[in-house]
Amino acid sequence: MGIAHFARRIKQPRGIWVKMAFVVVLGLCFVFFWSFLSSYASSFNVQRESFDDIAEPVSSRTKPARNEVTESSKSHEKSKVESGLKSKEAKHVGGGSVHKHETKKKKEHVVVSHPPHKKKDLPKPVVVVEEEEEAVVKEVQEQVEAETEESESNKEDGEEGTESDNNEGESDGNGDESNASADEEVEEKKEEVEISKKRKRKGPVFDPKAEYSWRLCNTRSKHNYMPCIDNDGLIGRLQSYRHRERSCPKKPVMCLVPLPHDGYDPPVPWPESKSKILYKNVAHPKLAAYIKKHNWVNESGEYLTFPQNKTAFSGNVLQYLEFIQEMVPDIEWGKNVRIVLDIGCSESSFVAALLDRDVLTVSLGLKDDLVDLAQVALERGFPTFVSALANRRLPFPSGVFDIIHCSACRVHWHSHGGRLLLEMNRILRPNGYFILSSNNEKIEDDEAMTALTASICWNILAHKTEEASEMGVRIYQKPESNDIYELRRRKNPPLCKENENPDAAWYVPMKTCLYEIPSAIEQHGAEWPEEWPKRLETYPEWLTSKEKAVGDTDHWKAMVNKSYLTGLGIDWLHIRNVMDMTAIYGGFAASLVNQSVWVMNVVPVHSPDTLPFIYERGLIGIYHDWCEPFGTYPRSYDLLHADHLFSRLKNRCKQPASIVVEMDRLTRPGGWVVVRDKVEILEPLEEILRSLHWEIRMTYAQDKEGMLCAQKTLWRP
């Protein structure tokens, strides 16, 4: 009734004054509420503009002391006064030198084995490790953006391959436009590294008062989960099984990978594992279907067997190797040729045959291998890692492989402007060999490959068909000097810029350009290494820290002979796959060269780049950032060796405990971990391993330095 009466008054002649009064009242109300809200917002903003004064979470078992509360209140009052100013402490934290290892001569000591520890009742879980799950909306957006960037990159790469030389003056030819999205990602990665360096970390690496409660990973790939390769997000369950490129979870992985469905038994020891492995350890639905279609692998009871007379090479693989050496006599297996990269991990008979000739072959298991043949190769005891081969460089330095081999690997080398073959050219040693063999080859692919290899000045040494296997084999050789590049009629692909580092490989996009071949004596790759095994103890002229390398080799030779082989309780007859998580000069791997093991030397990306020297010695290795999971299957290694890994990563990783979780993922049940570090790091590390039900076999400490030796069990939560 009131509203109707008010409406009738408005219609009256004097209603105009009522209207104006109504508008004024509304305006005053609006001004009143706006001033109230703005004052509240400003007062809220003044209260906290920085979170630097907030301390790290305190364990639930401890109560804050009175002086801590007082200091916290003081810092809170100080933040009100100094809001908007940068923290002085933050400036100094980032200034620490984390880019250089110091090789110190340590005191020799006798390892003292402690009596077996009595099993302690594990503390009740108080701090539950949170599952690293992202918000659904955010994950969808990130996945879509990633796919968009990749599609744009591929489209531009395809256009780049058709550019003529008329555009040379306008473009440097390095594929900058085609890799714009990848370059942006690299810049973001660099920013993350800088932020991690400047991250303020209070207290030790591990929280000594934290308690852990573990859970199994709930992922699509289950017991074969590879965090940075498998696509287990929301979109991943609807689309591709694996990422197109390496893509790690946004938060550290803190869950445990389950065991295979039928359990896991100790693997068949070497060298028997070359011919048979336990089927249950690598069981896979697609593997069962694959076995029925191929005769090089047979199911025999509880084992998978690999007959030597039945390989992917229709004839004997030994005949295949002899055929290659007959075509190119300079390929002296085990002498002139020591390090080989095999693209596409199939049945591994090629790798096994080369091992008998003192040739160390690294198998690249492509992420498209959904049968998981790379895992079969690891179970057999062959050096293998898993990676994508798309837009980013492989994690190797330049000019380190003596031979790159591709047998029916189904890689389109000529696509996208020859980007993939140019990546092979980067990591192939000058005068090195690229061997390509296949049964069925399309004419158009053959013509494209011929044109591409001619444009990068590869010399074709032989092109014949091996009678026994009926495989066409072509052997190319990379030039040994830059003179031939200047004789090209068309400078496409062009030479790379001088300021570009050919050894930069971690999250670096591939370039469609040619790097100049090293010619100066201070550059690695200028000369072919000594024959094996002489090259193991040869120190080239370009190595600036020769004395440190010699000292590193002597140190680990003494340590391994005194302690590792006899004093740790490790049964080396059951050790085959070994990883040195912080290799410097490869001294640890060199000391094990006479054992029946192979060592993957990991050079952390924040360390000095010593990986070229490791390859020069005739050993293998890879770049990696231990703040992320490693590119391999679970249960890949029998022994992990970490020398001061955690103390060097102290200021880089968001959650160092995730590295222990990754070590648990990499190690086989019954496998070993040997950690040398500061005592303040080893004590909480021991408690974390105990919470994972690892058996602590030995601990030793002297002068604030110590060593811990632990063995993984079959326990899963």
XYZ file of C-alpha atoms in Angstrom:
717
model
C 0.000 0.000 0.000
C 2.841 2.370 0.832
C 4.482 1.833 -2.524
C 1.201 2.428 -4.392
C 0.631 5.626 -2.451
C 4.179 6.805 -3.233
C 3.619 6.104 -6.941
C 0.415 8.189 -6.977
C 2.254 11.096 -5.312
C 4.913 11.016 -8.045
C 2.245 11.344 -10.727
C 0.960 14.525 -9.085
C 2.240 17.937 -10.302
C 4.540 18.289 -7.300
C 5.914 14.759 -7.847
C 9.091 16.158 -9.410
C 10.325 17.284 -5.959
C 9.669 13.852 -4.565
C 11.693 12.344 -7.371
C 14.656 14.603 -6.699
C 14.502 13.894 -2.989
C 14.495 10.162 -3.712
C 17.583 10.438 -5.962
C 19.454 12.492 -3.331
C 18.719 9.930 -0.642
C 19.981 7.096 -2.875
C 23.150 9.054 -3.641
C 23.879 9.704 0.015
C 23.399 6.014 0.793
C 25.796 5.039 -2.007
C 28.475 7.482 -0.785
C 28.095 6.219 2.783
C 28.499 2.550 1.864
C 31.385 3.229 -0.553
C 33.363 5.151 2.070
C 32.747 2.370 4.576
C 33.952 -0.400 2.246
C 36.987 1.501 0.968
C 38.164 2.329 4.482
C 37.814 -1.326 5.475
C 39.790 -2.477 2.428
C 42.558 0.047 3.031
C 42.844 -0.949 6.662
C 43.085 -4.598 5.613
C 45.849 -3.866 3.115
C 47.849 -1.939 5.667
C 47.817 -4.856 8.057
C 49.897 -7.160 5.819
C 51.703 -6.445 2.588
C 54.472 -8.984 3.165
C 54.603 -12.520 4.474
C 58.338 -12.578 5.055
C 57.944 -12.412 8.819
C 55.880 -15.585 8.999
C 57.960 -18.458 10.317
C 57.897 -21.996 8.935
C 55.226 -24.322 10.326
C 56.064 -25.758 13.707
C 55.685 -29.484 14.185
C 52.522 -30.514 15.940
C 54.528 -32.248 18.661
C 56.166 -29.028 19.867
C 54.766 -25.901 21.457
C 56.172 -22.465 20.669
C 58.412 -21.093 23.393
C 57.614 -17.812 25.112
C 60.501 -15.963 23.510
C 59.415 -17.199 20.081
C 55.975 -15.699 20.609
C 57.518 -12.420 21.693
C 59.787 -12.270 18.657
C 56.893 -13.142 16.385
C 54.818 -10.293 17.766
C 57.762 -7.937 17.399
C 58.288 -8.955 13.794
C 54.574 -8.456 13.190
C 54.759 -4.896 14.535
C 57.852 -4.308 12.450
C 56.078 -5.478 9.305
C 53.467 -2.752 9.828
C 56.138 -0.085 9.834
C 58.313 -1.504 7.059
C 55.554 -2.751 4.751
C 56.482 -2.317 1.108
C 60.235 -2.589 1.780
C 62.285 -5.580 0.651
C 63.623 -7.937 3.252
C 67.376 -7.588 3.692
C 67.713 -11.232 4.529
C 66.123 -12.237 1.250
C 68.928 -10.436 -0.606
C 71.641 -12.425 1.134
C 70.019 -15.843 0.840
C 70.110 -15.753 -2.942
C 73.749 -14.777 -2.935
C 74.987 -18.171 -1.844
C 77.142 -19.936 -4.431
C 75.303 -23.042 -5.541
C 76.922 -23.297 -8.965
C 80.254 -24.715 -7.932
C 81.200 -27.919 -6.187
C 84.259 -27.948 -4.011
C 86.218 -31.181 -4.157
C 87.710 -31.608 -0.705
C 90.209 -34.248 0.266
C 88.481 -36.180 3.013
C 90.130 -38.124 5.782
C 90.346 -41.844 5.219
C 88.360 -43.805 7.729
C 87.424 -47.368 8.437
C 83.736 -48.064 8.108
C 82.351 -49.327 11.380
C 79.364 -51.609 11.008
C 76.821 -51.241 13.767
C 74.963 -54.241 15.091
C 71.527 -54.705 13.560
C 69.072 -52.139 14.853
C 66.216 -53.351 16.886
C 62.979 -52.718 15.131
C 61.432 -49.611 16.567
C 57.746 -49.021 16.790
C 57.078 -46.382 14.213
C 55.552 -43.225 15.675
C 51.929 -42.678 15.053
C 51.373 -40.552 11.999
C 50.792 -36.961 12.957
C 51.693 -35.020 9.852
C 49.887 -36.552 6.898
C 51.657 -36.013 3.610
C 49.250 -34.152 1.399
C 48.410 -35.441 -2.049
C 49.750 -33.195 -4.802
C 46.473 -32.687 -6.600
C 45.807 -29.487 -8.516
C 42.549 -27.682 -8.867
C 40.574 -29.102 -11.778
C 39.980 -25.785 -13.496
C 43.597 -24.705 -13.231
C 44.825 -28.045 -14.522
C 42.524 -27.936 -17.525
C 43.675 -24.434 -18.410
C 47.362 -25.373 -18.151
C 46.935 -28.495 -20.233
C 45.036 -26.643 -22.942
C 47.652 -23.882 -23.030
C 50.430 -26.476 -23.303
C 48.695 -28.252 -26.186
C 48.112 -24.903 -27.920
C 51.763 -23.935 -27.638
C 52.884 -27.309 -28.980
C 50.523 -27.168 -31.953
C 51.652 -23.638 -32.807
C 55.284 -24.699 -32.499
C 54.751 -27.684 -34.794
C 52.889 -25.559 -37.330
C 55.626 -22.951 -37.428
C 58.316 -25.623 -37.605
C 56.622 -27.105 -40.645
C 56.564 -23.716 -42.343
C 60.192 -23.133 -41.479
C 61.304 -26.186 -43.423
C 60.026 -24.602 -46.650
C 61.841 -21.279 -46.280
C 64.264 -20.371 -49.034
C 67.658 -18.758 -48.770
C 66.188 -15.416 -49.787
C 65.093 -14.957 -46.202
C 68.541 -15.442 -44.734
C 69.127 -11.754 -44.305
C 65.856 -11.340 -42.458
C 66.146 -14.331 -40.144
C 69.039 -15.991 -38.408
C 67.636 -19.390 -39.323
C 67.839 -20.786 -35.828
C 64.165 -21.553 -35.622
C 63.505 -18.791 -33.101
C 60.005 -18.167 -34.371
C 59.120 -21.843 -34.454
C 60.349 -22.302 -30.912
C 58.887 -19.103 -29.448
C 56.687 -20.943 -26.996
C 59.548 -23.213 -25.977
C 61.795 -20.191 -25.415
C 59.167 -18.642 -23.177
C 59.021 -21.873 -21.212
C 62.805 -21.844 -20.847
C 62.670 -18.292 -19.517
C 59.995 -19.323 -17.028
C 62.211 -22.226 -15.974
C 65.137 -19.866 -15.447
C 62.960 -17.602 -13.352
C 61.913 -20.568 -11.228
C 65.578 -21.475 -10.720
C 66.420 -17.919 -9.666
C 63.468 -17.862 -7.292
C 64.539 -21.183 -5.810
C 68.032 -19.770 -5.227
C 66.592 -16.759 -3.426
C 64.036 -18.760 -1.475
C 64.504 -18.132 2.239
C 64.875 -21.436 4.056
C 65.168 -21.494 7.814
C 66.618 -24.458 9.648
C 67.950 -27.776 8.295
C 67.118 -29.493 5.010
C 64.705 -31.925 6.639
C 62.455 -31.029 9.520
C 63.832 -33.295 12.292
C 60.523 -33.138 14.190
C 58.218 -33.957 11.280
C 56.444 -37.289 11.079
C 55.226 -38.879 7.875
C 52.254 -40.979 6.922
C 52.561 -42.479 3.445
C 49.982 -43.440 0.852
C 50.046 -45.083 -2.572
C 49.897 -43.046 -5.762
C 46.510 -43.210 -7.433
C 47.512 -42.787 -11.069
C 46.481 -44.163 -14.408
C 49.834 -45.904 -14.967
C 49.698 -47.539 -11.508
C 52.880 -49.501 -10.726
C 54.757 -48.058 -13.732
C 54.169 -44.408 -12.821
C 56.726 -41.939 -14.270
C 55.663 -38.538 -12.869
C 57.172 -36.239 -15.523
C 56.275 -38.459 -18.489
C 52.905 -40.014 -17.738
C 49.875 -37.788 -18.232
C 47.770 -38.491 -15.150
C 45.859 -35.240 -14.902
C 42.196 -34.725 -15.688
C 42.767 -34.148 -19.399
C 45.347 -36.958 -19.474
C 42.675 -39.461 -18.520
C 40.570 -38.324 -21.449
C 43.277 -37.860 -24.067
C 46.902 -38.974 -24.467
C 48.484 -41.459 -22.096
C 51.747 -39.540 -21.882
C 52.877 -35.949 -22.213
C 54.195 -34.816 -25.566
C 57.102 -33.239 -23.711
C 58.519 -33.665 -20.228
C 55.988 -32.079 -17.870
C 56.302 -32.548 -14.122
C 53.588 -32.107 -11.483
C 53.352 -28.585 -10.099
C 53.869 -29.851 -6.563
C 56.502 -32.360 -5.392
C 55.386 -35.985 -5.609
C 54.952 -37.362 -2.085
C 53.174 -40.659 -2.772
C 54.651 -44.154 -3.162
C 54.383 -46.153 -6.378
C 52.690 -49.524 -5.758
C 54.278 -52.856 -6.582
C 53.116 -54.860 -9.622
C 49.781 -56.614 -9.293
C 51.364 -60.033 -8.647
C 54.140 -58.690 -6.445
C 57.851 -58.310 -7.120
C 60.594 -60.908 -6.692
C 64.366 -60.330 -6.682
C 65.469 -59.956 -10.334
C 67.492 -62.595 -12.125
C 71.191 -61.770 -11.513
C 73.601 -60.749 -14.252
C 74.673 -62.216 -16.690
C 71.789 -64.685 -16.621
C 69.360 -61.778 -16.972
C 70.542 -61.228 -20.548
C 68.656 -64.340 -21.600
C 65.721 -64.415 -19.146
C 63.837 -62.268 -16.609
C 60.895 -62.750 -14.266
C 57.674 -61.990 -16.144
C 55.779 -60.759 -13.063
C 58.279 -57.950 -12.496
C 57.469 -56.332 -15.864
C 53.927 -57.609 -16.449
C 51.895 -55.301 -18.663
C 48.611 -55.913 -20.559
C 50.011 -54.649 -23.860
C 53.232 -56.597 -23.333
C 51.261 -59.848 -23.260
C 49.747 -59.043 -26.647
C 53.145 -57.962 -27.981
C 54.784 -61.269 -27.024
C 52.287 -63.229 -29.121
C 53.278 -61.324 -32.272
C 57.081 -61.429 -31.922
C 59.414 -64.402 -31.698
C 62.425 -62.689 -30.128
C 60.750 -62.930 -26.715
C 58.953 -66.017 -25.374
C 56.896 -66.713 -22.292
C 58.294 -69.765 -20.531
C 56.586 -70.450 -17.216
C 57.341 -67.596 -14.840
C 60.068 -66.210 -17.096
C 60.414 -64.217 -20.277
C 63.218 -65.694 -22.381
C 65.205 -64.097 -25.208
C 66.640 -66.659 -27.670
C 69.922 -65.510 -29.187
C 69.109 -66.995 -32.597
C 65.817 -65.099 -32.838
C 66.207 -61.349 -32.914
C 64.607 -58.384 -34.631
C 67.461 -58.751 -37.120
C 66.173 -61.760 -39.049
C 69.658 -63.202 -39.006
C 72.121 -63.283 -36.136
C 72.845 -59.888 -34.573
C 76.564 -60.761 -34.549
C 76.428 -61.003 -38.334
C 74.821 -57.579 -38.385
C 77.698 -56.090 -36.374
C 80.286 -57.747 -38.574
C 78.472 -56.483 -41.675
C 78.705 -52.901 -40.359
C 82.401 -53.214 -39.581
C 83.097 -54.719 -43.003
C 81.477 -51.719 -44.683
C 83.427 -49.254 -42.503
C 86.627 -50.843 -41.104
C 87.337 -47.759 -38.958
C 84.428 -48.832 -36.772
C 86.414 -50.989 -34.395
C 83.886 -52.123 -31.805
C 85.267 -51.804 -28.287
C 88.371 -49.845 -29.319
C 87.754 -46.884 -31.588
C 84.028 -47.012 -30.769
C 83.067 -47.145 -27.094
C 79.868 -45.057 -26.526
C 76.724 -45.666 -28.612
C 73.211 -44.207 -28.455
C 70.465 -46.575 -29.637
C 67.280 -44.719 -30.601
C 64.069 -46.592 -29.814
C 64.303 -49.416 -27.327
C 63.137 -52.669 -28.918
C 64.461 -56.115 -28.110
C 67.976 -55.015 -27.032
C 69.894 -57.782 -28.813
C 71.998 -55.046 -30.444
C 72.873 -53.652 -26.994
C 73.619 -57.098 -25.560
C 75.916 -58.024 -28.446
C 77.866 -54.767 -28.138
C 78.366 -55.282 -24.396
C 80.301 -58.455 -25.201
C 82.628 -56.256 -27.274
C 83.248 -53.631 -24.554
C 80.853 -51.135 -26.136
C 78.591 -49.245 -23.723
C 75.231 -48.491 -25.334
C 72.573 -46.155 -23.951
C 69.072 -47.052 -25.122
C 66.623 -44.189 -25.550
C 63.153 -45.488 -24.750
C 60.732 -43.174 -26.516
C 57.690 -42.020 -24.568
C 55.456 -43.481 -27.322
C 56.551 -46.994 -26.283
C 53.322 -48.002 -24.569
C 54.447 -51.652 -24.369
C 57.140 -50.561 -21.904
C 59.981 -52.343 -23.678
C 62.386 -49.920 -22.012
C 61.407 -51.403 -18.657
C 62.140 -54.872 -20.031
C 65.603 -53.650 -21.071
C 66.256 -52.270 -17.583
C 65.133 -55.525 -15.992
C 67.615 -57.334 -18.245
C 70.388 -55.024 -17.012
C 70.901 -52.676 -19.974
C 71.483 -48.899 -19.691
C 68.179 -47.248 -20.592
C 66.299 -44.020 -19.987
C 62.946 -42.699 -21.181
C 62.393 -39.372 -22.894
C 60.331 -37.582 -25.486
C 61.909 -36.775 -28.844
C 59.904 -33.807 -30.054
C 60.796 -30.154 -29.434
C 63.389 -30.130 -26.648
C 66.970 -31.273 -26.669
C 67.983 -34.585 -25.184
C 69.771 -34.190 -21.803
C 73.241 -34.763 -23.244
C 76.143 -32.426 -24.027
C 77.299 -31.859 -27.579
C 79.656 -34.148 -29.474
C 79.833 -37.087 -27.065
C 78.465 -40.180 -28.862
C 80.761 -42.184 -31.112
C 77.807 -43.787 -32.929
C 74.072 -43.150 -33.034
C 72.082 -46.185 -34.170
C 68.501 -46.295 -35.406
C 67.074 -49.632 -36.488
C 63.409 -49.425 -37.509
C 62.933 -46.756 -34.837
C 60.079 -45.130 -36.787
C 61.411 -41.604 -36.362
C 60.691 -39.131 -39.179
C 64.096 -37.496 -39.236
C 63.295 -35.151 -42.111
C 60.119 -33.651 -40.620
C 59.880 -30.136 -39.118
C 62.852 -28.819 -41.068
C 65.076 -31.719 -40.027
C 64.992 -30.633 -36.387
C 65.422 -34.147 -34.976
C 68.355 -35.021 -37.217
C 70.011 -31.713 -36.343
C 69.693 -32.715 -32.690
C 71.504 -35.966 -33.535
C 74.145 -33.860 -35.276
C 74.568 -31.835 -32.072
C 75.247 -34.799 -29.781
C 77.228 -36.846 -32.344
C 80.993 -36.610 -32.082
C 82.831 -34.983 -35.025
C 83.758 -37.823 -37.406
C 81.137 -39.918 -35.608
C 78.764 -42.315 -37.349
C 74.999 -42.366 -37.778
C 73.717 -45.855 -38.694
C 70.212 -46.146 -40.131
C 68.701 -49.538 -40.946
C 65.196 -50.579 -41.926
C 63.298 -53.200 -43.911
C 60.645 -51.136 -45.637
C 61.565 -47.640 -46.701
C 59.338 -45.292 -48.651
C 60.818 -43.603 -51.699
C 59.729 -40.139 -50.598
C 61.315 -40.650 -47.159
C 64.504 -41.839 -48.823
C 64.668 -38.760 -51.046
C 63.968 -36.388 -48.154
C 66.630 -38.054 -46.006
C 69.179 -37.838 -48.824
C 68.534 -34.133 -49.305
C 68.694 -33.420 -45.561
C 71.940 -35.300 -44.909
C 73.524 -33.551 -47.896
C 72.482 -30.141 -46.533
C 74.290 -30.809 -43.232
C 77.327 -32.264 -45.045
C 77.058 -35.803 -43.761
C 79.059 -38.169 -45.928
C 77.343 -41.451 -46.792
C 80.005 -44.139 -46.387
C 77.911 -47.193 -47.278
C 74.435 -48.148 -48.414
C 73.928 -51.886 -48.691
C 71.411 -54.588 -47.848
C 72.410 -57.205 -45.310
C 71.487 -60.543 -46.894
C 70.654 -62.511 -43.771
C 68.286 -59.927 -42.278
C 67.310 -58.286 -45.587
C 67.755 -54.923 -43.917
C 68.941 -51.895 -45.809
C 71.821 -50.318 -43.889
C 73.130 -46.807 -44.448
C 76.126 -45.397 -42.607
C 76.675 -41.636 -42.479
C 79.657 -39.762 -41.067
C 79.658 -36.285 -39.546
C 82.382 -33.950 -40.874
C 85.488 -33.278 -38.793
C 85.986 -29.601 -39.680
C 84.018 -26.474 -40.596
C 85.601 -26.060 -44.038
C 82.937 -28.130 -45.752
C 80.169 -25.932 -44.334
C 81.554 -22.944 -46.233
C 81.427 -24.867 -49.514
C 77.668 -25.356 -49.376
C 75.816 -23.722 -52.231
C 72.783 -23.114 -50.042
C 73.389 -22.152 -46.438
C 70.301 -23.961 -45.180
C 70.289 -24.916 -42.390
C 72.452 -21.970 -41.322
C 75.179 -21.968 -38.731
C 74.101 -21.310 -35.153
C 74.946 -18.058 -33.422
C 78.338 -17.932 -31.752
C 76.886 -17.013 -28.368
C 74.671 -20.110 -28.236
C 75.900 -22.897 -25.978
C 75.708 -26.295 -27.723
C 76.011 -28.085 -24.356
C 72.924 -26.414 -22.860
C 70.310 -29.150 -22.836
C 67.992 -28.899 -19.821
C 64.596 -27.610 -20.994
C 66.267 -26.057 -24.054
C 64.373 -26.210 -27.369
C 65.969 -27.877 -30.379
C 67.470 -25.514 -32.947
C 67.299 -25.903 -36.723
C 70.879 -24.787 -37.208
C 74.375 -26.275 -37.369
C 76.868 -25.751 -34.583
C 80.431 -25.156 -35.660
C 82.727 -28.103 -35.126
C 85.274 -27.530 -32.331
C 88.729 -26.781 -33.662
C 90.641 -25.220 -30.753
C 92.529 -27.463 -28.366
C 90.666 -25.999 -25.372
C 87.302 -27.196 -26.770
C 85.983 -30.685 -26.108
C 85.334 -32.724 -29.243
C 88.209 -31.296 -31.268
C 89.961 -34.685 -31.286
C 88.774 -38.288 -31.198
C 89.431 -39.915 -27.789
C 92.013 -42.586 -27.140
C 91.087 -46.200 -27.724
C 89.342 -48.060 -24.940
C 90.374 -48.806 -22.202
C 93.179 -46.233 -22.397
C 90.679 -43.378 -22.631
C 89.408 -44.152 -19.109
C 92.649 -42.834 -17.574
C 93.349 -40.150 -20.195
C 92.849 -36.512 -19.273
C 92.430 -34.297 -22.354
C 94.060 -30.911 -22.834
C 90.739 -29.053 -22.696
C 90.092 -30.225 -19.125
C 90.943 -27.193 -16.998
C 90.794 -29.001 -13.647
C 93.005 -31.973 -14.396
C 94.429 -32.213 -10.861
C 90.945 -32.321 -9.353
C 89.886 -35.031 -11.807
C 92.920 -37.154 -10.948
C 92.292 -36.628 -7.235
C 88.623 -37.543 -7.626
C 89.550 -40.772 -9.410
C 92.155 -41.757 -6.813
C 89.808 -40.903 -3.939
C 86.939 -43.076 -5.162
C 89.206 -45.919 -6.184
C 90.486 -46.096 -2.599
C 87.034 -45.682 -1.041
C 85.405 -48.348 -3.219
C 88.165 -50.888 -2.652
C 88.321 -50.274 1.119
C 84.679 -49.813 2.024
C 82.086 -50.242 -0.687
C 83.064 -53.669 -2.022
C 83.658 -55.309 1.369
C 82.555 -53.159 4.299
C 78.913 -52.264 3.632
C 77.387 -55.727 3.483
C 76.297 -55.294 -0.153
C 76.155 -58.461 -2.251
C 77.661 -57.190 -5.486
C 76.688 -60.379 -7.320
C 73.123 -59.018 -7.251
C 74.056 -55.455 -8.242
C 73.823 -54.533 -11.923
C 72.102 -51.162 -12.460
C 73.859 -48.372 -10.520
C 73.286 -44.614 -10.433
C 75.672 -41.957 -9.144
C 73.251 -39.150 -8.308
C 75.985 -36.511 -7.975
C 78.718 -37.496 -10.391
C 81.479 -34.928 -10.755
C 84.331 -36.428 -12.772
C 82.971 -39.975 -12.926
C 85.494 -41.259 -10.401
C 82.973 -43.474 -8.631
C 81.916 -45.096 -11.922
C 85.540 -45.501 -13.022
C 86.332 -47.364 -9.795
C 83.579 -49.906 -10.611
C 84.589 -50.499 -14.228
C 85.928 -53.980 -13.428
C 82.699 -54.993 -11.700
C 79.736 -56.451 -13.583
C 77.786 -53.203 -13.310
C 76.985 -50.130 -15.381
C 76.718 -46.674 -13.818
C 74.448 -43.826 -14.895
C 76.403 -40.688 -13.986
C 73.991 -37.863 -13.213
C 75.424 -34.349 -13.339
C 72.965 -31.972 -11.606
C 72.083 -28.957 -13.722
C 73.187 -26.542 -10.976
C 76.678 -28.093 -10.827
C 79.758 -27.424 -12.977
C 79.340 -29.069 -16.373
C 81.667 -32.063 -16.168
C 79.521 -34.426 -18.248
C 81.591 -33.988 -21.469
C 84.651 -35.275 -19.603
C 82.686 -38.273 -18.283
C 81.853 -39.247 -21.863
C 85.432 -38.575 -22.925
C 86.489 -41.254 -20.425
C 84.215 -43.827 -22.049
C 81.483 -43.606 -19.413
C 77.837 -42.573 -19.764
C 75.762 -39.933 -18.010
C 72.924 -37.458 -18.171
C 71.885 -33.994 -17.000
C 69.142 -33.788 -14.384
C 67.563 -31.550 -11.757
C 66.843 -33.539 -8.606
C 64.046 -31.185 -7.651
C 62.119 -33.168 -10.302
C 61.562 -36.920 -10.821
C 64.001 -38.811 -13.040
C 63.029 -40.076 -16.505
C 62.798 -43.802 -15.943
C 60.479 -46.531 -14.692
C 59.993 -47.447 -11.047
C 62.283 -50.158 -9.672
C 65.029 -49.470 -12.235
C 68.194 -49.481 -10.106
C 69.901 -51.872 -7.714
C 72.035 -49.199 -6.037
C 71.857 -45.417 -5.706
C 74.918 -43.461 -4.610
C 74.480 -39.891 -3.338
C 77.573 -37.968 -2.271
C 76.487 -34.701 -0.555
C 73.397 -34.512 -2.737
C 71.093 -33.028 -0.105
C 73.524 -30.437 1.227
C 74.073 -29.143 -2.313
C 70.346 -28.973 -3.009
C 69.520 -27.318 0.310
C 68.306 -24.011 -1.110
C 66.818 -25.218 -4.391
C 63.998 -27.717 -3.865
C 60.620 -26.866 -2.414
C 60.379 -30.115 -0.461
C 63.635 -32.107 -0.111
C 61.714 -35.080 1.311
C 60.333 -35.632 -2.207
C 63.866 -36.596 -3.298
C 63.753 -39.464 -0.795
C 60.393 -40.479 -2.269
C 61.992 -40.442 -5.732
C 64.856 -42.594 -4.458
C 62.251 -45.054 -3.186
C 60.628 -45.063 -6.636
C 63.905 -45.643 -8.489
C 65.182 -48.456 -6.272
C 64.163 -52.088 -6.597
C 62.944 -53.952 -3.515
C 66.136 -55.345 -2.029
C 68.115 -52.517 -3.603
C 70.517 -50.234 -1.765
C 71.099 -46.555 -1.116
C 74.467 -45.204 0.039
C 74.400 -41.568 1.166
C 77.418 -39.519 2.246
C 76.593 -36.116 3.725
C 76.601 -33.972 6.836
C 75.439 -35.577 10.076
C 72.728 -32.952 10.526
C 71.244 -34.191 7.231
C 71.761 -37.917 7.739
C 69.948 -38.093 11.097
C 66.529 -36.889 9.847
C 67.114 -38.766 6.564
C 67.471 -41.970 8.549
C 64.110 -41.339 10.219
C 62.438 -40.749 6.855
C 63.855 -44.020 5.531
C 62.646 -45.812 8.655
C 59.164 -44.401 8.100
C 59.372 -45.976 4.628
C 60.312 -49.272 6.335
C 63.802 -49.336 4.826
C 66.367 -51.401 6.735
C 69.209 -49.214 8.025
C 72.229 -51.455 7.530
C 74.997 -49.115 8.620
C 75.600 -45.576 9.856
C 78.928 -43.884 10.489
C 79.915 -40.364 11.503
C 83.159 -38.473 12.048
C 83.892 -34.730 12.178
C 80.317 -33.726 11.330
C 80.445 -35.896 8.183
C 78.885 -39.314 7.890
C 77.617 -42.135 5.739
C 74.344 -44.047 5.726
C 73.663 -47.368 4.024
C 70.061 -48.590 3.746
C 68.203 -51.382 1.949
C 64.683 -51.155 0.546
C 62.038 -53.682 1.582
C 58.793 -54.835 -0.026
C 56.691 -52.665 2.283
C 53.938 -50.540 0.765
C 51.285 -48.650 2.753
